[in-house]
Short mmCIF file of C-alpha atoms in Angstrom, two decimals:
data_model
loop_
_atom_site.label_atom_id
_atom_site.label_comp_id
_atom_site.label_asym_id
_atom_site.label_seq_id
_atom_site.Cartn_x
_atom_site.Cartn_y
_atom_site.Cartn_z
CA MET A 1 12.68 21.30 3.95
CA GLY A 2 16.10 20.27 5.04
CA LEU A 3 16.68 16.70 5.94
CA THR A 4 19.66 14.70 7.13
CA ILE A 5 19.52 10.93 7.11
CA VAL A 6 21.14 9.36 10.15
CA GLN A 7 21.63 5.65 10.78
CA ARG A 8 20.65 4.73 14.32
CA ARG A 9 23.30 2.42 15.85
CA PHE A 10 21.67 2.60 19.31
CA ALA A 11 25.01 3.55 20.94
CA SER A 12 26.10 6.09 18.32
CA GLN A 13 24.79 8.13 15.41
CA VAL A 14 26.26 8.01 11.88
CA ARG A 15 25.18 10.84 9.59
CA LEU A 16 24.38 9.93 5.99
CA PHE A 17 22.91 13.01 4.28
CA THR A 18 20.77 16.11 4.70
CA PHE A 19 17.43 16.74 3.03
CA ILE A 20 15.46 19.92 2.62
CA ALA A 21 11.96 19.59 1.25
CA LEU A 22 8.41 20.51 2.03
CA LEU A 23 7.00 17.28 3.46
CA LEU A 24 3.83 18.43 5.08
CA SER A 25 2.81 16.22 7.95
CA PHE A 26 -0.92 16.46 7.64
CA CYS A 27 -2.18 17.55 4.23
CA SER A 28 -0.87 16.88 0.77
CA SER A 29 -0.59 19.90 -1.47
CA ALA A 30 -0.36 17.76 -4.59
CA ILE A 31 -3.75 18.96 -5.74
CA ALA A 32 -4.29 22.27 -4.01
CA VAL A 33 -7.86 23.36 -3.40
CA ASP A 34 -8.45 26.96 -2.40
CA VAL A 35 -10.58 27.46 0.67
CA THR A 36 -12.53 30.71 1.00
CA VAL A 37 -13.23 31.94 4.53
CA VAL A 38 -15.61 34.82 5.19
CA ASP A 39 -15.25 35.55 8.90
CA GLN A 40 -13.80 33.91 12.00
CA GLN A 41 -17.05 32.57 13.40
CA THR A 42 -18.16 31.04 10.10
CA ALA A 43 -14.74 29.46 9.60
CA LEU A 44 -14.88 27.97 13.11
CA GLN A 45 -18.39 26.61 12.55
CA ASP A 46 -17.40 25.14 9.17
CA GLY A 47 -14.34 23.51 10.71
CA MET A 48 -16.29 22.03 13.62
CA SER A 49 -18.96 20.73 11.23
CA LEU A 50 -16.26 18.96 9.22
CA GLU A 51 -14.85 17.54 12.45
CA GLN A 52 -18.28 16.13 13.35
CA ASP A 53 -18.30 14.43 9.94
CA ARG A 54 -14.79 13.06 10.65
CA ASN A 55 -13.59 14.86 7.53
CA TRP A 56 -10.27 15.76 9.11
CA ARG A 57 -8.47 16.68 5.89
CA GLU A 58 -11.02 19.32 4.89
CA ALA A 59 -11.24 20.59 8.46
CA ILE A 60 -7.47 21.13 8.42
CA ARG A 61 -7.77 23.09 5.20
CA VAL A 62 -10.50 25.32 6.59
CA TYR A 63 -8.62 26.01 9.84
CA ARG A 64 -5.35 26.70 8.02
CA ALA A 65 -7.03 29.09 5.59
CA ALA A 66 -8.70 30.92 8.47
CA LEU A 67 -5.49 31.14 10.48
CA LYS A 68 -3.78 32.88 7.58
CA LYS A 69 -6.21 35.76 8.22
CA TRP A 70 -6.66 35.46 11.98
CA LYS A 71 -3.40 33.90 13.14
CA ASP A 72 -3.97 34.58 16.85
CA ASP A 73 -7.45 33.02 17.14
CA GLU A 74 -7.10 30.35 19.85
CA ALA A 75 -10.30 28.49 18.91
CA LEU A 76 -9.10 28.09 15.32
CA LYS A 77 -5.69 26.91 16.56
CA LEU A 78 -7.33 24.34 18.82
CA GLY A 79 -9.56 23.12 15.99
CA LEU A 80 -6.57 22.72 13.72
CA ARG A 81 -4.69 20.83 16.41
CA ARG A 82 -7.58 18.43 17.06
CA SER A 83 -8.05 17.77 13.36
CA GLN A 84 -4.35 17.16 12.81
CA PHE A 85 -4.24 14.66 15.68
CA HIS A 86 -7.23 12.72 14.39
CA TYR A 87 -5.98 12.80 10.81
CA SER A 88 -2.66 11.36 11.95
CA ILE A 89 -4.40 8.59 13.90
CA ASP A 90 -6.57 7.71 10.89
CA ARG A 91 -3.49 7.53 8.65
CA ARG A 92 -1.66 5.24 11.06
CA TYR A 93 -4.55 2.80 11.16
CA LEU A 94 -4.61 2.66 7.35
CA ASP A 95 -0.90 1.79 7.28
CA ASP A 96 -0.33 -1.98 7.10
CA SER A 97 3.25 -1.68 8.39
CA PHE A 98 1.90 0.04 11.51
CA LYS A 99 -0.91 -2.46 12.07
CA MET A 100 1.19 -5.55 11.39
CA SER A 101 4.53 -4.72 13.03
CA LEU A 102 4.13 -1.81 15.46
CA LYS A 103 0.68 -2.06 17.02
CA PRO A 104 1.13 -5.67 18.23
CA MET A 105 4.45 -4.92 20.01
CA SER A 106 5.25 -6.23 23.45
CA LEU A 107 5.72 -3.83 26.36
CA ASP A 108 9.54 -4.04 26.33
CA ALA A 109 9.84 -3.65 22.55
CA ALA A 110 7.46 -0.69 22.41
CA LEU A 111 9.19 1.04 25.33
CA SER A 112 12.57 0.62 23.63
CA LEU A 113 11.21 2.40 20.55
CA TYR A 114 9.74 5.15 22.74
CA ASP A 115 13.13 5.61 24.37
CA ASP A 116 14.71 6.03 20.90
CA VAL A 117 12.24 8.82 20.22
CA ILE A 118 12.90 10.64 23.50
CA VAL A 119 16.70 10.40 23.12
CA ASN A 120 16.63 11.88 19.63
CA LEU A 121 14.11 14.62 20.43
CA GLN A 122 16.11 15.77 23.43
CA GLY A 123 19.45 15.51 21.70
CA TYR A 124 18.80 16.89 18.25
CA TYR A 125 15.62 18.97 17.92
CA VAL A 126 16.43 22.56 17.02
CA GLU A 127 14.92 23.88 20.27
CA PRO A 128 15.32 22.36 23.78
CA ILE A 129 12.42 20.11 24.71
CA SER A 130 11.67 18.60 28.13
CA VAL A 131 10.69 15.00 28.82
CA SER A 132 7.56 16.27 30.57
CA THR A 133 6.46 18.00 27.37
CA ILE A 134 7.14 14.91 25.27
CA VAL A 135 5.14 12.66 27.60
CA ALA A 136 2.30 15.18 27.93
CA HIS A 137 1.77 15.21 24.17
CA GLY A 138 1.73 11.41 24.13
CA THR A 139 -0.97 11.45 26.79
CA GLU A 140 -2.94 13.96 24.76
CA SER A 141 -2.60 11.76 21.66
CA LEU A 142 -3.88 8.72 23.56
CA TRP A 143 -6.76 10.72 25.06
CA LEU A 144 -7.82 11.85 21.55
CA ALA A 145 -7.30 8.37 20.10
CA LEU A 146 -9.77 6.98 22.62
CA GLY A 147 -12.34 9.22 20.95
CA ASN A 148 -11.29 8.31 17.41
CA GLU A 149 -13.53 5.92 15.45
CA LYS A 150 -10.73 4.02 13.73
CA PHE A 151 -8.75 3.56 16.94
CA VAL A 152 -11.83 2.33 18.79
CA GLU A 153 -12.85 0.02 15.94
CA GLU A 154 -9.38 -1.54 15.79
CA ASN A 155 -8.71 -1.85 19.53
CA LEU A 156 -11.89 -1.58 21.62
CA ARG A 157 -14.61 -3.65 19.98
CA GLY A 158 -17.19 -4.69 22.53
CA VAL A 159 -16.18 -1.97 24.99
CA SER A 160 -19.02 0.37 25.94
CA PRO A 161 -18.73 4.12 25.33
CA GLU A 162 -19.19 4.64 29.06
CA GLN A 163 -16.12 2.53 29.83
CA VAL A 164 -14.05 4.44 27.30
CA GLU A 165 -15.14 7.80 28.70
CA ARG A 166 -14.31 6.66 32.23
CA LEU A 167 -10.81 5.74 31.05
CA ARG A 168 -10.41 9.09 29.32
CA ARG A 169 -11.45 10.87 32.52
CA LYS A 170 -8.95 8.90 34.62
CA LEU A 171 -6.24 9.52 32.06
CA TYR A 172 -6.94 13.25 32.20
CA GLU A 173 -7.15 13.41 35.99
CA GLY A 174 -4.06 11.32 36.67
CA TYR A 175 -1.65 12.03 33.83
CA TRP A 176 -2.49 15.32 32.11
CA ASN A 177 0.69 17.46 32.12
CA LYS A 178 2.24 15.16 34.68
CA ARG A 179 5.80 16.14 35.64
CA VAL A 180 8.34 13.63 34.30
CA PRO A 181 11.95 14.44 35.30
CA HIS A 182 13.86 12.16 32.91
CA ARG A 183 13.44 9.53 30.18
CA PHE A 184 13.56 6.60 32.61
CA SER A 185 10.65 8.12 34.51
CA ALA A 186 8.86 8.41 31.16
CA GLN A 187 8.96 4.65 30.76
CA GLU A 188 7.54 4.23 34.28
CA VAL A 189 4.70 6.65 33.58
CA VAL A 190 3.80 5.04 30.26
CA THR A 191 3.88 1.59 31.87
CA GLU A 192 1.40 2.85 34.50
CA VAL A 193 -0.86 4.15 31.73
CA CYS A 194 -0.67 0.74 30.01
CA GLU A 195 -1.78 -0.94 33.23
CA LEU A 196 -4.66 1.53 33.63
CA CYS A 197 -5.84 0.94 30.03
CA LYS A 198 -5.64 -2.82 30.45
CA SER A 199 -7.59 -2.85 33.69
CA GLU A 200 -10.28 -0.40 32.52
CA VAL A 201 -11.01 -1.57 28.97
CA GLY A 202 -8.66 -4.49 28.22
CA LEU A 203 -6.53 -2.40 25.87
CA ASP A 204 -3.17 -3.96 24.98
CA CYS A 205 0.06 -2.07 25.63
CA GLY A 206 1.10 -1.87 21.95
CA PRO A 207 -1.60 0.58 20.78
CA VAL A 208 -1.17 2.61 23.98
CA ILE A 209 2.58 3.09 23.67
CA MET A 210 2.33 3.79 19.92
CA GLU A 211 0.26 6.88 20.76
CA TYR A 212 3.14 8.03 22.97
CA VAL A 213 5.67 7.18 20.24
CA PHE A 214 3.86 9.01 17.44
CA GLY A 215 2.33 11.68 19.68
CA ALA A 216 5.76 12.75 20.95
CA CYS A 217 6.43 14.87 17.85
CA ASN A 218 3.15 16.74 18.27
CA CYS A 219 5.01 19.12 20.58
CA LEU A 220 7.41 20.00 17.72
CA ASP A 221 6.93 21.76 14.38
CA ASP A 222 4.84 20.50 11.45
CA TYR A 223 7.90 19.00 9.74
CA SER A 224 8.89 16.63 12.55
CA SER A 225 7.33 13.19 12.91
CA VAL A 226 7.89 9.50 13.51
CA LEU A 227 7.70 7.49 10.28
CA THR A 228 6.27 3.99 10.01
CA PRO A 229 8.27 1.45 7.98
CA THR A 230 6.06 2.18 4.96
CA LYS A 231 6.46 5.96 5.26
CA ASP A 232 10.19 5.56 5.74
CA LYS A 233 10.38 3.50 2.55
CA ASP A 234 8.32 6.12 0.68
CA LEU A 235 10.64 8.88 1.85
CA THR A 236 13.69 6.93 0.75
CA GLY A 237 12.11 6.49 -2.68
CA ASN A 238 11.48 10.22 -2.95
CA ILE A 239 15.07 10.97 -2.00
CA GLU A 240 16.45 8.48 -4.49
CA GLY A 241 14.01 9.60 -7.18
CA LYS A 242 12.43 6.20 -7.75
CA PHE A 243 9.63 3.99 -6.43
CA VAL A 244 7.58 0.96 -7.45
CA GLY A 245 4.09 1.88 -8.63
CA ILE A 246 2.16 3.18 -11.62
CA GLY A 247 3.37 6.81 -11.52
CA ILE A 248 0.50 9.03 -10.43
CA VAL A 249 -0.14 11.80 -7.92
CA MET A 250 -3.72 11.65 -6.69
CA GLU A 251 -6.07 12.96 -4.06
CA ALA A 252 -9.49 11.81 -2.90
CA ASP A 253 -12.53 13.71 -4.13
CA LEU A 254 -15.24 12.35 -1.85
CA GLY A 255 -18.02 10.73 -3.85
CA ALA A 256 -16.16 11.00 -7.15
CA GLY A 257 -12.96 9.00 -6.65
CA MET A 258 -9.21 9.61 -6.87
CA ASN A 259 -8.47 12.78 -8.81
CA LEU A 260 -5.20 12.55 -10.75
CA GLY A 261 -3.11 15.66 -10.16
CA GLN A 262 -0.10 14.43 -12.12
CA VAL A 263 0.75 11.51 -14.37
CA LEU A 264 4.51 11.03 -14.44
CA PRO A 265 6.15 10.79 -17.88
CA ASP A 266 7.26 7.32 -19.00
CA SER A 267 5.28 5.67 -16.20
CA PRO A 268 2.82 2.75 -16.48
CA ALA A 269 -0.08 5.19 -16.01
CA PHE A 270 1.28 7.47 -18.74
CA GLU A 271 1.70 4.54 -21.11
CA ALA A 272 -1.86 3.41 -20.35
CA GLY A 273 -3.11 6.81 -21.55
CA LEU A 274 -4.11 8.30 -18.21
CA LYS A 275 -4.18 12.09 -17.99
CA ARG A 276 -4.19 14.84 -15.38
CA GLY A 277 -7.81 15.37 -14.33
CA ASP A 278 -8.87 11.74 -14.81
CA VAL A 279 -10.67 10.19 -11.84
CA ILE A 280 -10.12 6.63 -10.63
CA THR A 281 -13.45 5.23 -9.44
CA ALA A 282 -12.44 1.60 -8.79
CA VAL A 283 -9.23 -0.36 -8.18
CA ASP A 284 -9.32 -4.08 -9.05
CA GLY A 285 -13.09 -3.96 -8.86
CA GLN A 286 -13.23 -2.21 -5.48
CA ASP A 287 -15.20 1.03 -5.49
CA CYS A 288 -12.90 3.82 -4.25
CA ARG A 289 -15.23 6.80 -4.67
CA TYR A 290 -15.68 7.14 -0.92
CA MET A 291 -12.19 6.06 0.14
CA SER A 292 -9.50 8.29 1.59
CA THR A 293 -6.35 8.87 -0.44
CA GLU A 294 -4.46 6.52 1.88
CA GLU A 295 -7.02 3.72 1.50
CA ALA A 296 -6.88 3.91 -2.30
CA ALA A 297 -3.07 4.16 -2.24
CA SER A 298 -2.90 0.89 -0.30
CA LEU A 299 -4.94 -0.80 -3.06
CA LEU A 300 -2.66 0.63 -5.74
CA SER A 301 0.55 -0.47 -4.05
CA GLY A 302 2.16 -3.75 -4.99
CA THR A 303 5.32 -5.46 -6.15
CA ALA A 304 7.09 -4.83 -9.43
CA GLY A 305 5.56 -6.93 -12.20
CA SER A 306 2.11 -7.21 -10.62
CA GLN A 307 -0.95 -5.84 -12.39
CA VAL A 308 -3.72 -3.50 -11.28
CA GLN A 309 -6.96 -2.71 -13.11
CA LEU A 310 -8.42 0.78 -12.84
CA LYS A 311 -11.85 2.09 -13.74
CA ILE A 312 -11.53 5.65 -15.02
CA GLN A 313 -13.96 8.53 -15.38
CA ARG A 314 -12.82 11.26 -17.77
CA GLU A 315 -14.64 14.53 -18.32
CA ASN A 316 -17.13 14.36 -21.19
CA ALA A 317 -16.36 10.68 -21.81
CA ALA A 318 -17.86 7.31 -20.95
CA PRO A 319 -16.18 5.35 -18.12
CA PHE A 320 -13.43 3.01 -19.25
CA SER A 321 -10.94 0.59 -17.74
CA VAL A 322 -7.15 0.31 -18.05
CA ARG A 323 -4.66 -2.26 -16.80
CA CYS A 324 -1.24 -1.16 -15.55
CA VAL A 325 1.78 -3.26 -14.68
CA ARG A 326 3.59 -1.91 -11.61
CA ARG A 327 7.30 -1.28 -12.03
CA GLU A 328 10.05 0.98 -10.78
CA VAL A 329 9.23 4.54 -11.76
CA LYS A 330 12.03 7.08 -11.93
CA ILE A 331 11.19 10.64 -10.97
CA LYS A 332 13.03 13.17 -13.11
CA SER A 333 14.03 16.35 -11.36
CA VAL A 334 14.42 18.26 -14.63
CA ALA A 335 11.03 17.93 -16.30
CA VAL A 336 11.78 20.33 -19.17
CA ALA A 337 14.96 21.70 -20.73
CA LYS A 338 14.43 23.53 -24.01
CA ILE A 339 15.07 26.72 -25.95
CA ILE A 340 11.86 28.76 -25.84
CA ASP A 341 13.13 31.79 -27.80
CA SER A 342 15.70 30.82 -30.43
CA GLN A 343 16.07 34.38 -31.72
CA ASN A 344 17.31 35.66 -28.35
CA GLY A 345 18.81 32.39 -27.17
CA ILE A 346 16.53 32.04 -24.12
CA GLY A 347 16.69 28.62 -22.48
CA TYR A 348 14.16 27.25 -20.03
CA ILE A 349 14.62 24.60 -17.31
CA GLN A 350 11.73 23.33 -15.19
CA MET A 351 12.93 21.59 -12.02
CA THR A 352 10.52 19.70 -9.75
CA GLY A 353 12.79 18.63 -6.87
CA PHE A 354 16.31 18.19 -5.53
CA GLN A 355 17.05 14.46 -5.48
CA GLN A 356 20.16 12.33 -5.75
CA ASN A 357 20.06 12.46 -9.55
CA THR A 358 19.33 16.19 -9.85
CA THR A 359 22.87 17.53 -10.22
CA GLN A 360 23.61 15.21 -13.13
CA GLU A 361 20.27 16.04 -14.76
CA MET A 362 20.98 19.77 -14.38
CA ASP A 363 24.48 19.42 -15.83
CA ASP A 364 23.10 17.50 -18.81
CA ALA A 365 20.37 20.10 -19.35
CA LEU A 366 22.80 23.03 -19.23
CA ARG A 367 25.19 21.38 -21.69
CA LYS A 368 22.33 20.54 -24.06
CA LEU A 369 20.92 24.06 -24.01
CA SER A 370 24.36 25.59 -24.40
CA ALA A 371 24.95 23.45 -27.50
CA GLN A 372 21.61 24.70 -28.86
CA GLY A 373 22.65 28.34 -28.52
CA MET A 374 21.46 29.34 -25.03
CA LYS A 375 22.54 32.85 -24.05
CA MET A 376 20.08 33.45 -21.19
CA LEU A 377 18.27 31.08 -18.81
CA ILE A 378 14.87 31.02 -17.16
CA TRP A 379 15.02 28.52 -14.28
CA ASP A 380 11.56 27.47 -13.10
CA LEU A 381 11.30 26.42 -9.44
CA ARG A 382 7.56 26.96 -9.07
CA GLU A 383 5.77 24.15 -7.20
CA ASN A 384 9.20 22.78 -6.26
CA PRO A 385 9.00 21.61 -2.61
CA GLY A 386 12.74 21.08 -2.15
CA GLY A 387 14.89 18.01 -1.56
CA LEU A 388 18.43 17.18 -0.51
CA LEU A 389 20.49 19.97 1.01
CA ASN A 390 23.76 18.82 -0.51
CA ILE A 391 22.13 18.68 -3.95
CA ALA A 392 20.75 22.21 -3.55
CA VAL A 393 24.28 23.37 -2.73
CA GLU A 394 25.77 21.50 -5.71
CA VAL A 395 23.21 22.93 -8.12
CA ALA A 396 23.59 26.48 -6.76
CA ASP A 397 27.36 26.09 -7.13
CA ARG A 398 26.83 25.88 -10.92
CA PHE A 399 25.85 29.56 -10.91
CA ILE A 400 27.89 31.07 -8.05
CA SER A 401 31.67 31.33 -8.38
CA GLU A 402 32.63 32.21 -4.79
CA GLY A 403 31.31 32.96 -1.33
CA VAL A 404 28.73 31.31 0.91
CA ILE A 405 25.78 29.57 -0.71
CA VAL A 406 23.88 28.78 2.49
CA SER A 407 24.61 28.23 6.17
CA THR A 408 22.83 26.14 8.79
CA ARG A 409 22.59 26.67 12.54
CA GLY A 410 21.33 24.05 14.96
CA ARG A 411 21.55 23.09 18.61
CA ALA A 412 23.65 19.97 18.05
CA ALA A 413 27.29 20.54 17.14
CA ASN A 414 27.12 18.79 13.75
CA GLN A 415 24.11 20.83 12.61
CA SER A 416 25.92 24.16 12.06
CA SER A 417 27.79 24.53 8.78
CA ALA A 418 28.59 27.03 6.02
CA PHE A 419 28.52 25.77 2.43
CA ARG A 420 30.71 27.68 -0.02
CA ALA A 421 30.84 28.00 -3.81
CA HIS A 422 33.73 26.94 -6.05
CA ALA A 423 34.80 28.71 -9.23
CA PRO A 424 35.32 25.70 -11.56
CA GLY A 425 32.26 24.77 -13.60
CA THR A 426 30.39 28.04 -13.00
CA TRP A 427 27.90 29.19 -15.65
CA ASP A 428 27.70 32.96 -16.10
CA MET A 429 24.75 33.47 -18.45
CA PRO A 430 22.03 35.99 -17.42
CA LEU A 431 19.55 34.24 -15.14
CA LEU A 432 15.90 34.63 -14.13
CA LEU A 433 14.39 32.46 -11.41
CA LEU A 434 10.66 31.69 -11.28
CA ILE A 435 9.16 31.01 -7.82
CA ASP A 436 5.70 30.86 -6.30
CA GLU A 437 3.94 30.19 -3.01
CA ASN A 438 4.81 26.48 -3.25
CA SER A 439 8.52 26.96 -3.85
CA ALA A 440 10.00 25.76 -0.57
CA SER A 441 13.20 24.91 1.26
CA ALA A 442 15.85 23.90 -1.30
CA SER A 443 14.11 26.15 -3.84
CA GLU A 444 14.35 28.99 -1.33
CA ILE A 445 18.05 28.27 -0.80
CA ILE A 446 18.54 28.79 -4.53
CA ALA A 447 16.45 31.98 -4.50
CA GLY A 448 18.30 33.39 -1.48
CA THR A 449 21.68 32.62 -3.02
CA ILE A 450 20.78 34.13 -6.40
CA ARG A 451 19.45 37.27 -4.74
CA ASP A 452 22.26 37.85 -2.22
CA HIS A 453 24.98 37.30 -4.82
CA HIS A 454 23.15 39.54 -7.33
CA ARG A 455 23.37 36.66 -9.77
CA GLY A 456 19.94 37.18 -11.34
CA LYS A 457 16.37 38.39 -10.83
CA ILE A 458 13.54 36.51 -9.15
CA VAL A 459 10.09 36.51 -10.80
CA GLY A 460 6.71 35.37 -9.45
CA ARG A 461 5.23 35.39 -5.95
CA THR A 462 6.52 35.13 -2.38
CA SER A 463 7.92 31.67 -1.63
CA PHE A 464 6.48 29.23 0.92
CA GLY A 465 8.69 30.16 3.87
CA LYS A 466 10.18 26.79 4.83
CA TRP A 467 13.71 27.64 6.05
CA SER A 468 14.52 24.68 8.26
CA VAL A 469 16.57 21.51 8.04
CA GLN A 470 15.27 18.06 8.95
CA THR A 471 17.36 15.06 9.93
CA ILE A 472 16.23 11.46 9.62
CA PHE A 473 17.28 9.22 12.50
CA ARG A 474 16.92 5.52 11.82
CA ALA A 475 15.23 3.84 14.79
CA ARG A 476 14.22 0.30 15.69
CA PHE A 477 11.80 -2.00 13.89
CA GLY A 478 12.08 -0.25 10.51
CA THR A 479 10.87 3.11 11.79
CA SER A 480 12.62 6.46 11.58
CA ILE A 481 12.33 9.85 13.26
CA ARG A 482 12.26 13.01 11.14
CA LEU A 483 13.31 16.02 13.22
CA THR A 484 13.90 19.67 12.52
CA THR A 485 17.51 20.01 13.61
CA ALA A 486 18.57 23.39 12.19
CA LYS A 487 17.50 26.54 10.41
CA PHE A 488 19.20 27.70 7.25
CA TYR A 489 20.30 31.20 6.30
CA SER A 490 20.98 32.98 3.03
CA PRO A 491 24.49 34.32 2.28
CA ASN A 492 23.52 37.66 3.87
CA GLY A 493 22.37 35.89 7.04
CA ASP A 494 18.63 36.14 6.39
CA THR A 495 16.11 33.42 7.18
CA TRP A 496 12.54 33.67 5.89
CA GLY A 497 10.74 30.93 7.82
CA LYS A 498 6.93 31.41 7.83
CA VAL A 499 7.46 34.59 5.81
CA GLY A 500 8.91 33.56 2.46
CA LEU A 501 11.23 35.34 0.09
CA LYS A 502 9.71 38.08 -2.06
CA PRO A 503 10.48 38.21 -5.79
CA ASP A 504 12.16 41.15 -7.52
CA ILE A 505 9.45 41.15 -10.20
CA HIS A 506 6.05 40.44 -8.66
CA VAL A 507 3.40 38.71 -10.76
CA GLU A 508 -0.03 38.82 -9.14
CA THR A 509 -1.29 35.40 -10.24
CA GLY A 510 0.29 32.42 -11.90
CA PRO A 511 -1.17 30.01 -14.46
CA THR A 512 -4.49 28.41 -13.51
CA ASP A 513 -3.36 24.93 -14.57
CA ARG A 514 0.22 23.82 -15.19
CA PRO A 515 0.66 20.08 -15.81
CA LEU A 516 4.07 18.59 -15.14
CA GLY A 517 6.37 19.19 -18.10
CA ASP A 518 4.08 21.77 -19.70
CA VAL A 519 5.46 25.02 -21.15
CA ASP A 520 2.77 27.53 -22.13
CA LEU A 521 4.25 30.74 -23.51
CA VAL A 522 0.80 32.28 -24.04
CA ASN A 523 -1.13 31.55 -20.81
CA ASP A 524 1.65 31.59 -18.22
CA PRO A 525 1.89 35.10 -16.67
CA ASP A 526 5.18 34.32 -14.85
CA LEU A 527 6.86 33.08 -17.98
CA GLN A 528 5.53 36.03 -19.95
CA ALA A 529 6.97 38.43 -17.37
CA ALA A 530 10.36 36.70 -17.55
CA LEU A 531 10.41 36.76 -21.34
CA GLN A 532 9.36 40.39 -21.37
CA PHE A 533 12.23 41.25 -19.02
CA PHE A 534 14.83 39.42 -21.12
CA THR A 535 13.58 40.84 -24.42
CA SER A 536 12.89 44.38 -23.26
CA GLN A 537 14.77 47.14 -25.03
CA GLU A 538 16.17 48.31 -21.68
CA TYR A 539 17.67 44.89 -20.98
CA THR A 540 19.01 44.16 -24.47
CA LYS A 541 20.93 47.48 -24.43
CA ARG A 542 22.97 46.34 -21.43
#
């Protein structure tokens, strides 16, 4: 997705940089699990059953899979919306930065943060949004939070269910879709709600206003949200390509533990011998088999130099333990750069993101492959969720000598731009681009540019369809606001949001398992199709 970082100076905005990456708000796609849906009614029943079990993540997956087939089903949409709300609430109450610094806020401090949110939503979101809509979604978020186990456990111990339901009823009757003419009225309405919650159930103003703060973005797209201090720090680490940790991508497998989807090269986990597919069952002696991903991640987090002990279950092996020392882990954008066919001079570059260090890594990879005799290049952007807009433009500029690379159009004046190519430093070797259903945003900018300039062929499957730009606005108390502020367009003026860009050479299915940094010339159908194209008699006669 596209993202611009903006420093909030309260009186003015100073733009730092723009980011385009797929940062899904509700469900990680790090370890994708296919969901099979048979019919609408069964999908709805399955989703509601998962909701009853408070398994919001799986409910979201079921509803999303069903809505791909029956996109206009209102019951499925409502189920997805409910599950997303509850999942967001659960995640907030597992976030120490939220619980320690945001939830306990005073009325004035919390209202000042809420005002930051309203100002930025009204001023910069790609579509106009009214204050009434913003407040209404905060009210909805609070109403749902009052029925959420974690919220109630944290804030309403000793309060009877009857008292909570009475408050929910009064909230619905008095404030549901209430007309709010301007942002100052919003503060008055939220203050009234705080007084109601205090008088009915003794609920402090901090938790109440935080539902309005974080619920505000629920009226926007899936890529807009308010970030806690911890989430803001995580995002900054992703942008910079570094973070403190042990270097794993994991997801909870209920009852089994934390399933490792990736182990980053040269990381503490890699050096400890951990592998993709391993399952963490305990962290420092604490059983994590029934934890959420966020709960286990909080146990794994720590300062550089500190140690963490993990109990590991590996397929067809006895359980064992490893000890890792946390340190700064650098995320390489270029995971592989090698010659895969020396006879024909075919180079291969696998790129996993567009971060601050990506352009330099790409330049180094191209020079290395050129020195090794590269005559043609296969550039792999499968599973690449995107990254920084300016980096996507810089990298595309290596292959396009002139003309527009991408343009952006937004509601705010500084969100509309056209980015152009420059002739110096352009590589002109034949090019094939690999994409799939998880190639998003910055990857789609590259694909659109390559296609519209007839610079090469695209191989694989239709891309994700994330053609929007997000801007990060720094707010008070260490928080930030991530907003969709523009859409981006290919050189020919096309935008493929929610549709995706189709490849020139379609490959029905990709590899079943592709670990980071792996190159499998035998079992990778996309790579085989690309090699076949480059080595075909028809092509070599050109």
